[in-house]
CSV table of C-alpha atoms in Angstrom, one decimal:
chain,number,residue,atom,x,y,z
A,1,UNK,CA,-65.4,20.6,-28.5
A,2,UNK,CA,-66.7,17.6,-30.4
A,3,UNK,CA,-68.7,19.7,-32.8
A,4,UNK,CA,-66.1,22.5,-33.4
A,5,UNK,CA,-62.8,20.5,-33.2
A,6,UNK,CA,-61.9,21.4,-36.7
A,7,UNK,CA,-62.1,25.1,-35.8
A,8,UNK,CA,-60.2,24.7,-32.5
A,9,UNK,CA,-57.3,22.5,-33.7
A,10,UNK,CA,-55.2,25.5,-34.9
A,11,UNK,CA,-55.7,27.4,-31.6
A,12,UNK,CA,-55.0,24.2,-29.5
A,13,UNK,CA,-51.8,23.3,-31.3
A,14,UNK,CA,-50.5,26.8,-31.0
A,15,UNK,CA,-51.4,27.0,-27.4
A,16,UNK,CA,-49.7,23.6,-26.6
A,17,UNK,CA,-46.6,24.6,-28.5
A,18,UNK,CA,-46.5,27.9,-26.5
A,19,UNK,CA,-46.9,26.1,-23.2
A,20,UNK,CA,-44.1,23.6,-24.1
A,21,UNK,CA,-41.8,26.5,-25.1
A,22,UNK,CA,-42.6,28.3,-21.8
A,23,UNK,CA,-42.1,25.3,-19.6
A,24,UNK,CA,-39.0,23.9,-21.4
A,25,UNK,CA,-36.5,25.7,-19.1
A,26,UNK,CA,-38.3,24.3,-16.1
A,27,UNK,CA,-38.0,20.8,-17.5
A,28,UNK,CA,-34.2,21.2,-18.0
A,29,UNK,CA,-33.8,22.6,-14.4
A,30,UNK,CA,-35.9,19.7,-13.1
A,31,UNK,CA,-33.8,17.1,-14.9
A,32,UNK,CA,-30.6,18.7,-13.6
A,33,UNK,CA,-31.9,18.6,-10.0
A,34,UNK,CA,-33.0,15.0,-10.4
A,35,UNK,CA,-29.6,14.0,-11.7
A,36,UNK,CA,-27.9,15.6,-8.7
A,37,UNK,CA,-30.2,13.8,-6.3
A,38,UNK,CA,-29.7,10.5,-8.0
A,39,UNK,CA,-25.9,10.9,-7.8
A,40,UNK,CA,-26.2,11.6,-4.1
A,41,UNK,CA,-28.3,8.5,-3.6
A,42,UNK,CA,-25.6,6.4,-5.3
A,43,UNK,CA,-22.9,7.6,-2.9
A,44,UNK,CA,-22.4,5.7,0.3
A,45,UNK,CA,-23.9,7.4,3.3
A,46,UNK,CA,-21.3,5.7,5.5
A,47,UNK,CA,-17.9,7.2,6.1
A,48,UNK,CA,-14.7,5.5,7.2
A,49,UNK,CA,-15.4,6.7,10.7
A,50,UNK,CA,-18.8,5.0,10.6
A,51,UNK,CA,-17.2,1.7,9.6
A,52,UNK,CA,-14.6,2.1,12.3
A,53,UNK,CA,-17.3,2.8,14.9
A,54,UNK,CA,-19.2,-0.3,13.7
A,55,UNK,CA,-16.1,-2.4,14.1
A,56,UNK,CA,-15.7,-1.2,17.7
A,57,UNK,CA,-19.3,-2.1,18.4
A,58,UNK,CA,-18.9,-5.4,16.7
A,59,UNK,CA,-15.9,-6.1,18.9
A,60,UNK,CA,-17.8,-5.3,22.1
A,61,UNK,CA,-20.7,-7.5,21.1
A,62,UNK,CA,-18.6,-10.4,20.1
A,63,UNK,CA,-19.2,-10.2,16.4
A,64,UNK,CA,-15.5,-9.8,15.7
A,65,UNK,CA,-12.5,-11.2,17.5
A,66,UNK,CA,-9.8,-8.7,18.7
A,67,UNK,CA,-7.4,-9.6,15.8
A,68,UNK,CA,-10.2,-9.3,13.2
A,69,UNK,CA,-11.1,-5.9,14.6
A,70,UNK,CA,-7.5,-4.8,14.4
A,71,UNK,CA,-7.2,-5.9,10.8
A,72,UNK,CA,-10.4,-4.0,9.8
A,73,UNK,CA,-9.2,-0.9,11.5
A,74,UNK,CA,-5.8,-1.1,9.8
A,75,UNK,CA,-7.5,-1.6,6.5
A,76,UNK,CA,-9.6,1.5,6.9
A,77,UNK,CA,-6.3,3.5,7.5
A,78,UNK,CA,-4.4,1.7,4.8
A,79,UNK,CA,-4.5,4.5,2.2
A,80,UNK,CA,-3.2,7.1,4.6
A,81,UNK,CA,0.0,5.2,5.3
A,82,UNK,CA,3.0,5.8,3.0
A,83,UNK,CA,6.0,3.7,2.0
A,84,UNK,CA,8.2,5.8,4.2
A,85,UNK,CA,6.1,4.9,7.2
A,86,UNK,CA,6.8,1.2,7.0
A,87,UNK,CA,10.2,1.0,5.3
A,88,UNK,CA,13.5,-0.1,6.8
A,89,UNK,CA,15.4,3.1,7.0
A,90,UNK,CA,18.6,3.5,5.0
A,91,UNK,CA,20.7,3.9,8.1
A,92,UNK,CA,20.1,0.3,9.2
A,93,UNK,CA,20.0,-1.4,5.8
A,94,UNK,CA,22.6,-4.1,5.3
A,95,UNK,CA,23.8,-4.1,1.7
A,96,UNK,CA,26.7,-5.5,-0.3
A,97,UNK,CA,29.2,-4.1,-2.8
A,98,UNK,CA,28.3,-5.7,-6.2
A,99,UNK,CA,32.1,-6.0,-6.9
A,100,UNK,CA,32.7,-8.1,-3.8
A,101,UNK,CA,33.2,-11.8,-4.5
A,102,UNK,CA,30.6,-14.4,-3.4
A,103,UNK,CA,33.2,-16.1,-1.2
A,104,UNK,CA,34.2,-12.9,0.5
A,105,UNK,CA,30.7,-11.9,1.3
A,106,UNK,CA,29.8,-15.4,2.6
A,107,UNK,CA,32.8,-15.6,4.9
A,108,UNK,CA,31.9,-12.3,6.5
A,109,UNK,CA,28.1,-12.9,6.6
A,110,UNK,CA,27.7,-16.6,6.6
A,111,UNK,CA,25.1,-16.4,9.5
A,112,UNK,CA,23.1,-13.7,7.7
A,113,UNK,CA,19.4,-14.5,8.1
A,114,UNK,CA,18.0,-12.2,5.4
A,115,UNK,CA,16.8,-13.9,2.2
A,116,UNK,CA,17.2,-10.8,0.0
A,117,UNK,CA,20.3,-8.6,0.2
A,118,UNK,CA,20.5,-5.3,-1.7
A,119,UNK,CA,23.5,-4.6,-4.0
A,120,UNK,CA,25.2,-1.2,-4.5
A,121,UNK,CA,27.8,0.2,-6.8
A,122,UNK,CA,30.5,2.2,-5.2
A,123,UNK,CA,28.2,3.7,-2.5
A,124,UNK,CA,25.1,2.4,-0.6
A,125,UNK,CA,23.1,5.3,-2.1
A,126,UNK,CA,23.6,3.7,-5.5
A,127,UNK,CA,21.5,0.5,-5.1
A,128,UNK,CA,21.9,-1.5,-8.3
A,129,UNK,CA,19.6,-4.4,-7.4
A,130,UNK,CA,19.5,-7.3,-5.0
A,131,UNK,CA,20.5,-11.0,-4.8
A,132,UNK,CA,18.9,-14.0,-3.2
A,133,UNK,CA,20.6,-15.8,-0.4
A,134,UNK,CA,19.6,-19.1,-2.1
A,135,UNK,CA,21.3,-18.0,-5.3
A,136,UNK,CA,24.5,-17.2,-3.3
A,137,UNK,CA,24.5,-20.7,-1.7
A,138,UNK,CA,23.8,-22.4,-5.0
A,139,UNK,CA,26.8,-20.5,-6.5
A,140,UNK,CA,29.0,-21.7,-3.7
A,141,UNK,CA,28.0,-25.3,-4.3
A,142,UNK,CA,28.7,-24.8,-8.0
A,143,UNK,CA,32.2,-23.6,-7.1
A,144,UNK,CA,31.5,-20.0,-8.4
A,145,UNK,CA,32.7,-18.3,-5.2
A,146,UNK,CA,35.3,-16.2,-7.0
A,147,UNK,CA,32.7,-14.5,-9.1
A,148,UNK,CA,31.4,-11.0,-8.1
A,149,UNK,CA,28.0,-10.7,-6.4
A,150,UNK,CA,26.8,-8.6,-9.4
A,151,UNK,CA,26.6,-11.9,-11.3
A,152,UNK,CA,23.7,-12.8,-9.0
A,153,UNK,CA,22.0,-9.4,-9.4
A,154,UNK,CA,18.3,-9.1,-9.9
A,155,UNK,CA,16.5,-5.9,-10.8
A,156,UNK,CA,14.9,-4.1,-7.9
A,157,UNK,CA,11.6,-2.2,-8.1
A,158,UNK,CA,11.8,1.5,-7.2
A,159,UNK,CA,9.0,3.4,-5.4
A,160,UNK,CA,8.6,6.9,-4.1
A,161,UNK,CA,8.6,7.3,-0.4
A,162,UNK,CA,5.2,9.1,-0.7
A,163,UNK,CA,3.5,6.1,-2.4
A,164,UNK,CA,0.4,4.9,-0.5
A,165,UNK,CA,0.7,1.4,0.9
A,166,UNK,CA,-2.3,0.1,-1.2
A,167,UNK,CA,-0.5,1.3,-4.4
A,168,UNK,CA,2.8,-0.3,-3.1
A,169,UNK,CA,1.0,-3.6,-2.5
A,170,UNK,CA,-0.5,-3.6,-6.0
A,171,UNK,CA,2.9,-2.7,-7.6
A,172,UNK,CA,4.7,-5.5,-5.8
A,173,UNK,CA,1.9,-7.9,-6.7
A,174,UNK,CA,2.0,-6.8,-10.3
A,175,UNK,CA,5.7,-7.3,-10.6
A,176,UNK,CA,5.7,-10.4,-8.4
A,177,UNK,CA,8.4,-8.9,-6.2
A,178,UNK,CA,9.0,-9.0,-2.5
A,179,UNK,CA,11.3,-6.1,-2.1
A,180,UNK,CA,11.5,-2.5,-3.4
A,181,UNK,CA,13.9,0.4,-3.1
A,182,UNK,CA,12.3,3.5,-1.6
A,183,UNK,CA,13.6,6.8,-2.9
A,184,UNK,CA,13.1,10.3,-1.6
A,185,UNK,CA,12.0,13.4,-3.6
A,186,UNK,CA,15.5,13.9,-4.9
A,187,UNK,CA,15.9,10.3,-6.1
A,188,UNK,CA,18.2,9.3,-3.2
A,189,UNK,CA,17.8,6.1,-1.3
A,190,UNK,CA,15.5,6.5,1.7
A,191,UNK,CA,15.2,2.8,2.6
A,192,UNK,CA,13.9,-0.6,1.7
A,193,UNK,CA,10.4,-2.0,1.9
A,194,UNK,CA,9.2,-5.6,1.6
A,195,UNK,CA,5.9,-7.3,1.0
A,196,UNK,CA,6.3,-8.5,4.6
A,197,UNK,CA,6.2,-4.9,5.8
A,198,UNK,CA,3.0,-4.3,3.9
A,199,UNK,CA,1.3,-7.4,5.3
A,200,UNK,CA,2.6,-6.6,8.8
A,201,UNK,CA,1.0,-3.1,8.5
A,202,UNK,CA,-2.3,-4.6,7.5
A,203,UNK,CA,-2.3,-7.4,10.1
A,204,UNK,CA,-0.8,-5.4,12.9
A,205,UNK,CA,1.8,-8.1,13.6
A,206,UNK,CA,5.2,-9.2,12.6
A,207,UNK,CA,5.6,-12.2,10.2
A,208,UNK,CA,8.6,-14.3,9.3
A,209,UNK,CA,10.5,-14.1,6.1
A,210,UNK,CA,10.7,-17.5,4.4
A,211,UNK,CA,14.4,-17.8,5.4
A,212,UNK,CA,14.6,-15.7,8.5
A,213,UNK,CA,15.2,-16.8,12.0
A,214,UNK,CA,14.4,-13.3,13.3
A,215,UNK,CA,11.3,-11.3,12.8
A,216,UNK,CA,12.7,-8.1,11.1
A,217,UNK,CA,15.8,-6.8,9.3
A,218,UNK,CA,16.7,-4.8,12.3
A,219,UNK,CA,15.3,-4.4,15.8
A,220,UNK,CA,15.9,-0.7,15.5
A,221,UNK,CA,13.9,-0.5,12.4
A,222,UNK,CA,11.0,-2.3,14.0
A,223,UNK,CA,11.2,-0.1,17.1
A,224,UNK,CA,11.0,3.0,14.8
A,225,UNK,CA,8.1,1.5,13.0
A,226,UNK,CA,6.2,0.9,16.2
A,227,UNK,CA,6.7,4.5,17.2
A,228,UNK,CA,5.4,5.7,13.9
A,229,UNK,CA,2.5,3.2,14.1
A,230,UNK,CA,1.4,4.5,17.4
A,231,UNK,CA,1.4,8.1,16.1
A,232,UNK,CA,-0.7,7.0,13.2
A,233,UNK,CA,-3.1,5.1,15.4
A,234,UNK,CA,-2.2,1.6,14.0
A,235,UNK,CA,-1.0,0.7,17.5
A,236,UNK,CA,-2.6,2.2,20.6
A,237,UNK,CA,-0.2,4.0,22.9
A,238,UNK,CA,1.8,1.6,25.2
A,239,UNK,CA,0.0,-1.4,23.6
A,240,UNK,CA,1.0,-4.3,25.9
A,241,UNK,CA,1.0,-6.7,22.9
A,242,UNK,CA,3.4,-4.4,21.0
A,243,UNK,CA,5.7,-4.3,23.9
A,244,UNK,CA,5.8,-8.0,24.2
A,245,UNK,CA,6.8,-8.5,20.5
């Protein structure tokens, strides 16, 4: 080869080019298979069920406290829960006519514990916004009691009843709101949902609104929520803690 390289170069180059052409499809196939394998390696080999099982093991071995385990389990189910599952249903929502005067509403509901009250026009299905109890009290101090409640109106965020709770949380955070109107597929009012409802769902407990002396807008709504929560696995059946609340 060293003596006859000049004569062999043409044959060698031709042979190499032929081999490259012959093997090129195999190279492409190999690259494709390799890319698929790499993608699979990048994916997590652990499912939500695996994380849930590890949480249970961690609870048994004392790695997690009971409440910590509950929060992790709730977080793993978070994206399967919809706004309609945690809202206060329309049938138990307390709302005010936006044409009613501040004085009139206060006289009738002076002991109302809710910090945010929905406003409607003509009919409760036509929610136009909400007002803050603090704004109402400030208006009374300023001798504006003859004004209609609509003068205190604030815009209300509207969400679909099928919205996943993580998306609902992000929307409320983005708009810096604590309350949203939940509508059904036809655009009608289905209920109301608050940031407190979202956090309660995550923590598996009831929290206090900043001005409330009770733990929910309606005991009936909370009872309904607990029933739905048990069906979804957020609360175990006949949870003694849930019954005590």
